[in-house]
Amino acid sequence: MFIDILLIVLGLALLIAGGEFLVKGAVGIAAKARLSKLVIGMTVVSFGTSSPELLVSLQSASEGLPELAIGNVVGSNIANLALVLGVTVLIFPMPVARNTIRYDWPMMMIASLLFYVFALDLEVVRWEGLIMFAILIAFITFIIIKSRKSSDPNPVEIPEMEEMTKNISTSKHILFIVIGLVGLFFGSTWLIDGAKSIAEDFGISKHVIGITIIAFGTSVPELATSCVAAYKKETDISVGNLVGSNIFNILAVLGLTAIVNPIPIEEVVMSWDILWMIGISLLLLPMMVIRRKVGRISGVILLGIYVTYIVTLF
């Protein structure tokens, strides 16, 4: 029992640290290659910050634990919008950019509904994963082209960009990437082993473990970042970041996982979890549109929904 909890804690710590090292190294190399901040933000940073979810899902699927892979994606998406956003706006209401409503939210809904359609036969296979990933590439390309035509040529700001590249050699950036990948590999392995053992010891389904413990764990970086930004009243961490994370979770994490290893899906996911994910995503639209910000009342509602959802799982 103690060993299992320790594995989960250490696994989460390695995942978070590994993701940080991977982003730092990849951003440094991309910057030295003179890629624009916009391209780096939309590709390197976005993929890097989704790397913990990706490694956990890939590892789970390869070990014959699809419940954890699916639970990780669906649970993380629910946690991002209901838990992370709910807690964050209670601290400080978050503004909503026009592009979040016009582009990001519709793309999140398209990705969610596409996932639902593909999962109707209780499996997401390789060609479906390819379609998901191709849609993501097309969306990123569209956003980059659209942003370059706008008045702001670099709308994506990368925190501490100078620190990531200044006085650091290319070989050191490569070392950061290697350290990050090693951390992600062992972190995902330990997290999955610990979660699997706890599920077996307490007779809890792997589906519930995946959608609660693992999903919450991989959402911790977003929760910490958003809460700190809200406390400091920094509006650069916005609703769009969380919506974008959900898009990547489905199209990149689930898509790439399905390409590597087709993912069987339990009926309970189709009849319950995905419907909650889509429902919360739909509810977010009026919250964003009415006042162009998500306020504290919305935060209370979102947190209440998250608690209700978690209670229904047990």
PDB file of N, CA and C in Angstrom, residues 2-95:
ATOM      1  N   PHE A   2       1.800   1.349   0.969  1.00  0.00           N
ATOM      2  CA  PHE A   2       2.683   2.517   1.062  1.00  0.00           C
ATOM      3  C   PHE A   2       3.550   2.639  -0.186  1.00  0.00           C
ATOM      4  N   ILE A   3       4.057   1.480  -0.654  1.00  0.00           N
ATOM      5  CA  ILE A   3       4.902   1.472  -1.853  1.00  0.00           C
ATOM      6  C   ILE A   3       4.110   1.965  -3.062  1.00  0.00           C
ATOM      7  N   ASP A   4       2.847   1.535  -3.150  1.00  0.00           N
ATOM      8  CA  ASP A   4       2.011   1.939  -4.281  1.00  0.00           C
ATOM      9  C   ASP A   4       1.782   3.452  -4.288  1.00  0.00           C
ATOM     10  N   ILE A   5       1.481   4.008  -3.121  1.00  0.00           N
ATOM     11  CA  ILE A   5       1.274   5.457  -3.014  1.00  0.00           C
ATOM     12  C   ILE A   5       2.562   6.202  -3.354  1.00  0.00           C
ATOM     13  N   LEU A   6       3.687   5.652  -2.869  1.00  0.00           N
ATOM     14  CA  LEU A   6       4.990   6.267  -3.152  1.00  0.00           C
ATOM     15  C   LEU A   6       5.277   6.259  -4.652  1.00  0.00           C
ATOM     16  N   LEU A   7       4.939   5.142  -5.308  1.00  0.00           N
ATOM     17  CA  LEU A   7       5.138   5.053  -6.755  1.00  0.00           C
ATOM     18  C   LEU A   7       4.318   6.116  -7.485  1.00  0.00           C
ATOM     19  N   ILE A   8       3.077   6.314  -7.042  1.00  0.00           N
ATOM     20  CA  ILE A   8       2.210   7.310  -7.672  1.00  0.00           C
ATOM     21  C   ILE A   8       2.770   8.715  -7.486  1.00  0.00           C
ATOM     22  N   VAL A   9       3.179   9.023  -6.254  1.00  0.00           N
ATOM     23  CA  VAL A   9       3.716  10.359  -5.956  1.00  0.00           C
ATOM     24  C   VAL A   9       5.002  10.621  -6.741  1.00  0.00           C
ATOM     25  N   LEU A  10       5.926   9.636  -6.691  1.00  0.00           N
ATOM     26  CA  LEU A  10       7.189   9.795  -7.419  1.00  0.00           C
ATOM     27  C   LEU A  10       6.959   9.838  -8.931  1.00  0.00           C
ATOM     28  N   GLY A  11       6.009   9.018  -9.389  1.00  0.00           N
ATOM     29  CA  GLY A  11       5.692   9.007 -10.813  1.00  0.00           C
ATOM     30  C   GLY A  11       5.176  10.355 -11.285  1.00  0.00           C
ATOM     31  N   LEU A  12       4.266  10.951 -10.506  1.00  0.00           N
ATOM     32  CA  LEU A  12       3.729  12.270 -10.854  1.00  0.00           C
ATOM     33  C   LEU A  12       4.829  13.328 -10.846  1.00  0.00           C
ATOM     34  N   ALA A  13       5.697  13.249  -9.824  1.00  0.00           N
ATOM     35  CA  ALA A  13       6.792  14.222  -9.721  1.00  0.00           C
ATOM     36  C   ALA A  13       7.719  14.129 -10.934  1.00  0.00           C
ATOM     37  N   LEU A  14       8.038  12.896 -11.337  1.00  0.00           N
ATOM     38  CA  LEU A  14       8.908  12.707 -12.504  1.00  0.00           C
ATOM     39  C   LEU A  14       8.228  13.169 -13.794  1.00  0.00           C
ATOM     40  N   LEU A  15       6.924  12.924 -13.897  1.00  0.00           N
ATOM     41  CA  LEU A  15       6.189  13.370 -15.079  1.00  0.00           C
ATOM     42  C   LEU A  15       6.229  14.891 -15.213  1.00  0.00           C
ATOM     43  N   ILE A  16       5.970  15.571 -14.099  1.00  0.00           N
ATOM     44  CA  ILE A  16       5.959  17.038 -14.116  1.00  0.00           C
ATOM     45  C   ILE A  16       7.348  17.586 -14.434  1.00  0.00           C
ATOM     46  N   ALA A  17       8.363  17.040 -13.727  1.00  0.00           N
ATOM     47  CA  ALA A  17       9.739  17.501 -13.951  1.00  0.00           C
ATOM     48  C   ALA A  17      10.207  17.158 -15.365  1.00  0.00           C
ATOM     49  N   GLY A  18       9.874  15.949 -15.819  1.00  0.00           N
ATOM     50  CA  GLY A  18      10.263  15.531 -17.165  1.00  0.00           C
ATOM     51  C   GLY A  18       9.659  16.426 -18.231  1.00  0.00           C
ATOM     52  N   GLY A  19       8.380  16.769 -18.054  1.00  0.00           N
ATOM     53  CA  GLY A  19       7.724  17.667 -18.998  1.00  0.00           C
ATOM     54  C   GLY A  19       8.388  19.031 -19.040  1.00  0.00           C
ATOM     55  N   GLU A  20       8.784  19.540 -17.861  1.00  0.00           N
ATOM     56  CA  GLU A  20       9.453  20.844 -17.781  1.00  0.00           C
ATOM     57  C   GLU A  20      10.799  20.817 -18.515  1.00  0.00           C
ATOM     58  N   PHE A  21      11.583  19.762 -18.275  1.00  0.00           N
ATOM     59  CA  PHE A  21      12.888  19.647 -18.936  1.00  0.00           C
ATOM     60  C   PHE A  21      12.721  19.520 -20.453  1.00  0.00           C
ATOM     61  N   LEU A  22      11.723  18.726 -20.866  1.00  0.00           N
ATOM     62  CA  LEU A  22      11.496  18.527 -22.298  1.00  0.00           C
ATOM     63  C   LEU A  22      11.142  19.847 -22.979  1.00  0.00           C
ATOM     64  N   VAL A  23      10.241  20.602 -22.376  1.00  0.00           N
ATOM     65  CA  VAL A  23       9.839  21.892 -22.946  1.00  0.00           C
ATOM     66  C   VAL A  23      11.025  22.852 -23.000  1.00  0.00           C
ATOM     67  N   LYS A  24      11.792  22.902 -21.903  1.00  0.00           N
ATOM     68  CA  LYS A  24      12.934  23.821 -21.844  1.00  0.00           C
ATOM     69  C   LYS A  24      13.956  23.500 -22.931  1.00  0.00           C
ATOM     70  N   GLY A  25      14.272  22.217 -23.079  1.00  0.00           N
ATOM     71  CA  GLY A  25      15.245  21.826 -24.090  1.00  0.00           C
ATOM     72  C   GLY A  25      14.739  22.036 -25.503  1.00  0.00           C
ATOM     73  N   ALA A  26      13.480  21.650 -25.745  1.00  0.00           N
ATOM     74  CA  ALA A  26      12.916  21.760 -27.088  1.00  0.00           C
ATOM     75  C   ALA A  26      12.736  23.215 -27.505  1.00  0.00           C
ATOM     76  N   VAL A  27      12.275  24.055 -26.570  1.00  0.00           N
ATOM     77  CA  VAL A  27      12.113  25.480 -26.872  1.00  0.00           C
ATOM     78  C   VAL A  27      13.468  26.113 -27.181  1.00  0.00           C
ATOM     79  N   GLY A  28      14.487  25.733 -26.418  1.00  0.00           N
ATOM     80  CA  GLY A  28      15.825  26.275 -26.647  1.00  0.00           C
ATOM     81  C   GLY A  28      16.349  25.950 -28.025  1.00  0.00           C
ATOM     82  N   ILE A  29      16.202  24.688 -28.437  1.00  0.00           N
ATOM     83  CA  ILE A  29      16.683  24.281 -29.760  1.00  0.00           C
ATOM     84  C   ILE A  29      15.867  24.957 -30.861  1.00  0.00           C
ATOM     85  N   ALA A  30      14.536  25.025 -30.659  1.00  0.00           N
ATOM     86  CA  ALA A  30      13.678  25.666 -31.660  1.00  0.00           C
ATOM     87  C   ALA A  30      14.019  27.145 -31.810  1.00  0.00           C
ATOM     88  N   ALA A  31      14.312  27.797 -30.686  1.00  0.00           N
ATOM     89  CA  ALA A  31      14.668  29.220 -30.726  1.00  0.00           C
ATOM     90  C   ALA A  31      16.000  29.427 -31.437  1.00  0.00           C
ATOM     91  N   LYS A  32      16.964  28.535 -31.177  1.00  0.00           N
ATOM     92  CA  LYS A  32      18.267  28.644 -31.843  1.00  0.00           C
ATOM     93  C   LYS A  32      18.138  28.386 -33.346  1.00  0.00           C
ATOM     94  N   ALA A  33      17.088  27.619 -33.714  1.00  0.00           N
ATOM     95  CA  ALA A  33      16.826  27.379 -35.137  1.00  0.00           C
ATOM     96  C   ALA A  33      16.064  28.544 -35.766  1.00  0.00           C
ATOM     97  N   ARG A  34      15.824  29.585 -34.936  1.00  0.00           N
ATOM     98  CA  ARG A  34      15.186  30.827 -35.366  1.00  0.00           C
ATOM     99  C   ARG A  34      13.740  30.634 -35.798  1.00  0.00           C
ATOM    100  N   LEU A  35      13.041  29.705 -35.163  1.00  0.00           N
ATOM    101  CA  LEU A  35      11.600  29.603 -35.370  1.00  0.00           C
ATOM    102  C   LEU A  35      10.934  30.740 -34.607  1.00  0.00           C
ATOM    103  N   SER A  36       9.800  31.218 -35.104  1.00  0.00           N
ATOM    104  CA  SER A  36       9.117  32.330 -34.448  1.00  0.00           C
ATOM    105  C   SER A  36       8.499  31.877 -33.129  1.00  0.00           C
ATOM    106  N   LYS A  37       8.243  32.844 -32.248  1.00  0.00           N
ATOM    107  CA  LYS A  37       7.592  32.532 -30.973  1.00  0.00           C
ATOM    108  C   LYS A  37       6.241  31.868 -31.200  1.00  0.00           C
ATOM    109  N   LEU A  38       5.536  32.324 -32.227  1.00  0.00           N
ATOM    110  CA  LEU A  38       4.218  31.777 -32.518  1.00  0.00           C
ATOM    111  C   LEU A  38       4.297  30.298 -32.850  1.00  0.00           C
ATOM    112  N   VAL A  39       5.208  29.937 -33.754  1.00  0.00           N
ATOM    113  CA  VAL A  39       5.355  28.531 -34.151  1.00  0.00           C
ATOM    114  C   VAL A  39       5.814  27.686 -32.967  1.00  0.00           C
ATOM    115  N   ILE A  40       6.765  28.206 -32.198  1.00  0.00           N
ATOM    116  CA  ILE A  40       7.249  27.477 -31.019  1.00  0.00           C
ATOM    117  C   ILE A  40       6.116  27.266 -30.024  1.00  0.00           C
ATOM    118  N   GLY A  41       5.335  28.302 -29.790  1.00  0.00           N
ATOM    119  CA  GLY A  41       4.244  28.195 -28.821  1.00  0.00           C
ATOM    120  C   GLY A  41       3.175  27.214 -29.244  1.00  0.00           C
ATOM    121  N   MET A  42       2.814  27.246 -30.542  1.00  0.00           N
ATOM    122  CA  MET A  42       1.735  26.391 -31.033  1.00  0.00           C
ATOM    123  C   MET A  42       2.163  24.939 -31.224  1.00  0.00           C
ATOM    124  N   THR A  43       3.460  24.681 -31.337  1.00  0.00           N
ATOM    125  CA  THR A  43       3.912  23.314 -31.605  1.00  0.00           C
ATOM    126  C   THR A  43       4.747  22.747 -30.463  1.00  0.00           C
ATOM    127  N   VAL A  44       5.951  23.286 -30.291  1.00  0.00           N
ATOM    128  CA  VAL A  44       6.885  22.733 -29.305  1.00  0.00           C
ATOM    129  C   VAL A  44       6.323  22.795 -27.893  1.00  0.00           C
ATOM    130  N   VAL A  45       5.852  23.979 -27.490  1.00  0.00           N
ATOM    131  CA  VAL A  45       5.347  24.133 -26.126  1.00  0.00           C
ATOM    132  C   VAL A  45       4.070  23.327 -25.915  1.00  0.00           C
ATOM    133  N   SER A  46       3.155  23.383 -26.892  1.00  0.00           N
ATOM    134  CA  SER A  46       1.884  22.667 -26.750  1.00  0.00           C
ATOM    135  C   SER A  46       2.091  21.161 -26.642  1.00  0.00           C
ATOM    136  N   PHE A  47       2.939  20.611 -27.512  1.00  0.00           N
ATOM    137  CA  PHE A  47       3.212  19.178 -27.443  1.00  0.00           C
ATOM    138  C   PHE A  47       3.975  18.836 -26.166  1.00  0.00           C
ATOM    139  N   GLY A  48       4.910  19.695 -25.792  1.00  0.00           N
ATOM    140  CA  GLY A  48       5.702  19.432 -24.588  1.00  0.00           C
ATOM    141  C   GLY A  48       4.871  19.408 -23.331  1.00  0.00           C
ATOM    142  N   THR A  49       3.935  20.360 -23.204  1.00  0.00           N
ATOM    143  CA  THR A  49       3.105  20.396 -21.998  1.00  0.00           C
ATOM    144  C   THR A  49       2.086  19.262 -21.967  1.00  0.00           C
ATOM    145  N   SER A  50       1.812  18.664 -23.123  1.00  0.00           N
ATOM    146  CA  SER A  50       0.907  17.507 -23.162  1.00  0.00           C
ATOM    147  C   SER A  50       1.664  16.184 -23.054  1.00  0.00           C
ATOM    148  N   SER A  51       2.993  16.255 -22.945  1.00  0.00           N
ATOM    149  CA  SER A  51       3.804  15.033 -22.923  1.00  0.00           C
ATOM    150  C   SER A  51       3.496  14.098 -21.748  1.00  0.00           C
ATOM    151  N   PRO A  52       3.197  14.595 -20.531  1.00  0.00           N
ATOM    152  CA  PRO A  52       2.850  13.650 -19.456  1.00  0.00           C
ATOM    153  C   PRO A  52       1.618  12.814 -19.791  1.00  0.00           C
ATOM    154  N   GLU A  53       0.553  13.475 -20.294  1.00  0.00           N
ATOM    155  CA  GLU A  53      -0.652  12.740 -20.681  1.00  0.00           C
ATOM    156  C   GLU A  53      -0.349  11.744 -21.795  1.00  0.00           C
ATOM    157  N   LEU A  54       0.477  12.165 -22.762  1.00  0.00           N
ATOM    158  CA  LEU A  54       0.808  11.292 -23.889  1.00  0.00           C
ATOM    159  C   LEU A  54       1.569  10.060 -23.432  1.00  0.00           C
ATOM    160  N   LEU A  55       2.593  10.249 -22.609  1.00  0.00           N
ATOM    161  CA  LEU A  55       3.394   9.108 -22.146  1.00  0.00           C
ATOM    162  C   LEU A  55       2.567   8.156 -21.303  1.00  0.00           C
ATOM    163  N   VAL A  56       1.699   8.692 -20.442  1.00  0.00           N
ATOM    164  CA  VAL A  56       0.848   7.843 -19.605  1.00  0.00           C
ATOM    165  C   VAL A  56      -0.095   7.020 -20.478  1.00  0.00           C
ATOM    166  N   SER A  57      -0.706   7.642 -21.472  1.00  0.00           N
ATOM    167  CA  SER A  57      -1.640   6.923 -22.341  1.00  0.00           C
ATOM    168  C   SER A  57      -0.928   5.891 -23.206  1.00  0.00           C
ATOM    169  N   LEU A  58       0.222   6.247 -23.756  1.00  0.00           N
ATOM    170  CA  LEU A  58       0.989   5.293 -24.565  1.00  0.00           C
ATOM    171  C   LEU A  58       1.427   4.094 -23.739  1.00  0.00           C
ATOM    172  N   GLN A  59       1.935   4.371 -22.540  1.00  0.00           N
ATOM    173  CA  GLN A  59       2.398   3.299 -21.662  1.00  0.00           C
ATOM    174  C   GLN A  59       1.239   2.404 -21.242  1.00  0.00           C
ATOM    175  N   SER A  60       0.103   3.016 -20.919  1.00  0.00           N
ATOM    176  CA  SER A  60      -1.069   2.247 -20.496  1.00  0.00           C
ATOM    177  C   SER A  60      -1.555   1.334 -21.611  1.00  0.00           C
ATOM    178  N   ALA A  61      -1.661   1.886 -22.816  1.00  0.00           N
ATOM    179  CA  ALA A  61      -2.133   1.095 -23.947  1.00  0.00           C
ATOM    180  C   ALA A  61      -1.178  -0.043 -24.268  1.00  0.00           C
ATOM    181  N   SER A  62       0.124   0.213 -24.191  1.00  0.00           N
ATOM    182  CA  SER A  62       1.115  -0.819 -24.505  1.00  0.00           C
ATOM    183  C   SER A  62       1.127  -1.935 -23.469  1.00  0.00           C
ATOM    184  N   GLU A  63       0.727  -1.620 -22.236  1.00  0.00           N
ATOM    185  CA  GLU A  63       0.683  -2.625 -21.172  1.00  0.00           C
ATOM    186  C   GLU A  63      -0.676  -3.315 -21.082  1.00  0.00           C
ATOM    187  N   GLY A  64      -1.548  -3.071 -22.057  1.00  0.00           N
ATOM    188  CA  GLY A  64      -2.859  -3.701 -22.054  1.00  0.00           C
ATOM    189  C   GLY A  64      -3.800  -3.128 -21.013  1.00  0.00           C
ATOM    190  N   LEU A  65      -3.657  -1.820 -20.734  1.00  0.00           N
ATOM    191  CA  LEU A  65      -4.514  -1.151 -19.753  1.00  0.00           C
ATOM    192  C   LEU A  65      -5.226   0.035 -20.419  1.00  0.00           C
ATOM    193  N   PRO A  66      -6.117  -0.253 -21.377  1.00  0.00           N
ATOM    194  CA  PRO A  66      -6.787   0.835 -22.105  1.00  0.00           C
ATOM    195  C   PRO A  66      -7.666   1.691 -21.205  1.00  0.00           C
ATOM    196  N   GLU A  67      -8.143   1.092 -20.085  1.00  0.00           N
ATOM    197  CA  GLU A  67      -8.987   1.861 -19.161  1.00  0.00           C
ATOM    198  C   GLU A  67      -8.239   3.071 -18.624  1.00  0.00           C
ATOM    199  N   LEU A  68      -6.948   2.883 -18.350  1.00  0.00           N
ATOM    200  CA  LEU A  68      -6.143   3.986 -17.831  1.00  0.00           C
ATOM    201  C   LEU A  68      -5.876   5.021 -18.922  1.00  0.00           C
ATOM    202  N   ALA A  69      -5.653   4.543 -20.149  1.00  0.00           N
ATOM    203  CA  ALA A  69      -5.368   5.461 -21.257  1.00  0.00           C
ATOM    204  C   ALA A  69      -6.562   6.365 -21.546  1.00  0.00           C
ATOM    205  N   ILE A  70      -7.745   5.760 -21.651  1.00  0.00           N
ATOM    206  CA  ILE A  70      -8.956   6.536 -21.927  1.00  0.00           C
ATOM    207  C   ILE A  70      -9.329   7.395 -20.725  1.00  0.00           C
ATOM    208  N   GLY A  71      -9.233   6.808 -19.535  1.00  0.00           N
ATOM    209  CA  GLY A  71      -9.566   7.549 -18.320  1.00  0.00           C
ATOM    210  C   GLY A  71      -8.688   8.770 -18.153  1.00  0.00           C
ATOM    211  N   ASN A  72      -7.424   8.640 -18.533  1.00  0.00           N
ATOM    212  CA  ASN A  72      -6.483   9.752 -18.445  1.00  0.00           C
ATOM    213  C   ASN A  72      -6.938  10.925 -19.310  1.00  0.00           C
ATOM    214  N   VAL A  73      -7.340  10.645 -20.548  1.00  0.00           N
ATOM    215  CA  VAL A  73      -7.749  11.705 -21.476  1.00  0.00           C
ATOM    216  C   VAL A  73      -9.081  12.326 -21.072  1.00  0.00           C
ATOM    217  N   VAL A  74     -10.099  11.480 -20.887  1.00  0.00           N
ATOM    218  CA  VAL A  74     -11.432  11.990 -20.549  1.00  0.00           C
ATOM    219  C   VAL A  74     -11.419  12.676 -19.184  1.00  0.00           C
ATOM    220  N   GLY A  75     -10.769  12.033 -18.214  1.00  0.00           N
ATOM    221  CA  GLY A  75     -10.704  12.602 -16.872  1.00  0.00           C
ATOM    222  C   GLY A  75      -9.948  13.915 -16.828  1.00  0.00           C
ATOM    223  N   SER A  76      -8.858  14.015 -17.589  1.00  0.00           N
ATOM    224  CA  SER A  76      -8.085  15.261 -17.637  1.00  0.00           C
ATOM    225  C   SER A  76      -8.904  16.391 -18.249  1.00  0.00           C
ATOM    226  N   ASN A  77      -9.664  16.076 -19.297  1.00  0.00           N
ATOM    227  CA  ASN A  77     -10.488  17.107 -19.928  1.00  0.00           C
ATOM    228  C   ASN A  77     -11.579  17.615 -18.992  1.00  0.00           C
ATOM    229  N   ILE A  78     -12.192  16.685 -18.262  1.00  0.00           N
ATOM    230  CA  ILE A  78     -13.212  17.081 -17.286  1.00  0.00           C
ATOM    231  C   ILE A  78     -12.576  17.905 -16.174  1.00  0.00           C
ATOM    232  N   ALA A  79     -11.423  17.456 -15.694  1.00  0.00           N
ATOM    233  CA  ALA A  79     -10.734  18.165 -14.607  1.00  0.00           C
ATOM    234  C   ALA A  79     -10.285  19.556 -15.043  1.00  0.00           C
ATOM    235  N   ASN A  80      -9.802  19.687 -16.274  1.00  0.00           N
ATOM    236  CA  ASN A  80      -9.339  20.992 -16.756  1.00  0.00           C
ATOM    237  C   ASN A  80     -10.446  22.037 -16.718  1.00  0.00           C
ATOM    238  N   LEU A  81     -11.640  21.666 -17.202  1.00  0.00           N
ATOM    239  CA  LEU A  81     -12.726  22.641 -17.300  1.00  0.00           C
ATOM    240  C   LEU A  81     -13.512  22.799 -16.004  1.00  0.00           C
ATOM    241  N   ALA A  82     -13.710  21.707 -15.271  1.00  0.00           N
ATOM    242  CA  ALA A  82     -14.539  21.791 -14.063  1.00  0.00           C
ATOM    243  C   ALA A  82     -13.726  22.085 -12.807  1.00  0.00           C
ATOM    244  N   LEU A  83     -12.613  21.379 -12.620  1.00  0.00           N
ATOM    245  CA  LEU A  83     -11.801  21.556 -11.409  1.00  0.00           C
ATOM    246  C   LEU A  83     -10.817  22.721 -11.550  1.00  0.00           C
ATOM    247  N   VAL A  84      -9.935  22.646 -12.538  1.00  0.00           N
ATOM    248  CA  VAL A  84      -8.887  23.668 -12.687  1.00  0.00           C
ATOM    249  C   VAL A  84      -9.496  25.046 -12.940  1.00  0.00           C
ATOM    250  N   LEU A  85     -10.396  25.132 -13.913  1.00  0.00           N
ATOM    251  CA  LEU A  85     -11.028  26.421 -14.209  1.00  0.00           C
ATOM    252  C   LEU A  85     -11.892  26.885 -13.042  1.00  0.00           C
ATOM    253  N   GLY A  86     -12.615  25.944 -12.418  1.00  0.00           N
ATOM    254  CA  GLY A  86     -13.464  26.300 -11.282  1.00  0.00           C
ATOM    255  C   GLY A  86     -12.686  26.907 -10.135  1.00  0.00           C
ATOM    256  N   VAL A  87     -11.595  26.256  -9.750  1.00  0.00           N
ATOM    257  CA  VAL A  87     -10.761  26.762  -8.649  1.00  0.00           C
ATOM    258  C   VAL A  87     -10.118  28.093  -9.032  1.00  0.00           C
ATOM    259  N   THR A  88      -9.642  28.179 -10.263  1.00  0.00           N
ATOM    260  CA  THR A  88      -8.924  29.377 -10.705  1.00  0.00           C
ATOM    261  C   THR A  88      -9.805  30.622 -10.672  1.00  0.00           C
ATOM    262  N   VAL A  89     -11.027  30.522 -11.207  1.00  0.00           N
ATOM    263  CA  VAL A  89     -11.888  31.716 -11.268  1.00  0.00           C
ATOM    264  C   VAL A  89     -12.447  32.089  -9.903  1.00  0.00           C
ATOM    265  N   LEU A  90     -12.421  31.168  -8.956  1.00  0.00           N
ATOM    266  CA  LEU A  90     -12.789  31.541  -7.590  1.00  0.00           C
ATOM    267  C   LEU A  90     -11.741  32.479  -7.001  1.00  0.00           C
ATOM    268  N   ILE A  91     -10.491  32.278  -7.406  1.00  0.00           N
ATOM    269  CA  ILE A  91      -9.405  33.149  -6.938  1.00  0.00           C
ATOM    270  C   ILE A  91      -9.466  34.492  -7.656  1.00  0.00           C
ATOM    271  N   PHE A  92      -9.610  34.432  -8.981  1.00  0.00           N
ATOM    272  CA  PHE A  92      -9.685  35.661  -9.778  1.00  0.00           C
ATOM    273  C   PHE A  92     -10.379  35.334 -11.107  1.00  0.00           C
ATOM    274  N   PRO A  93     -11.491  36.027 -11.433  1.00  0.00           N
ATOM    275  CA  PRO A  93     -12.206  35.768 -12.688  1.00  0.00           C
ATOM    276  C   PRO A  93     -11.273  35.855 -13.894  1.00  0.00           C
ATOM    277  N   MET A  94     -11.485  34.947 -14.852  1.00  0.00           N
ATOM    278  CA  MET A  94     -10.581  34.864 -16.009  1.00  0.00           C
ATOM    279  C   MET A  94     -11.231  35.444 -17.260  1.00  0.00           C
ATOM    280  N   PRO A  95     -10.522  36.321 -17.965  1.00  0.00           N
ATOM    281  CA  PRO A  95     -11.058  36.888 -19.208  1.00  0.00           C
ATOM    282  C   PRO A  95     -11.087  35.839 -20.313  1.00  0.00           C
TER     283      PRO A  95
END
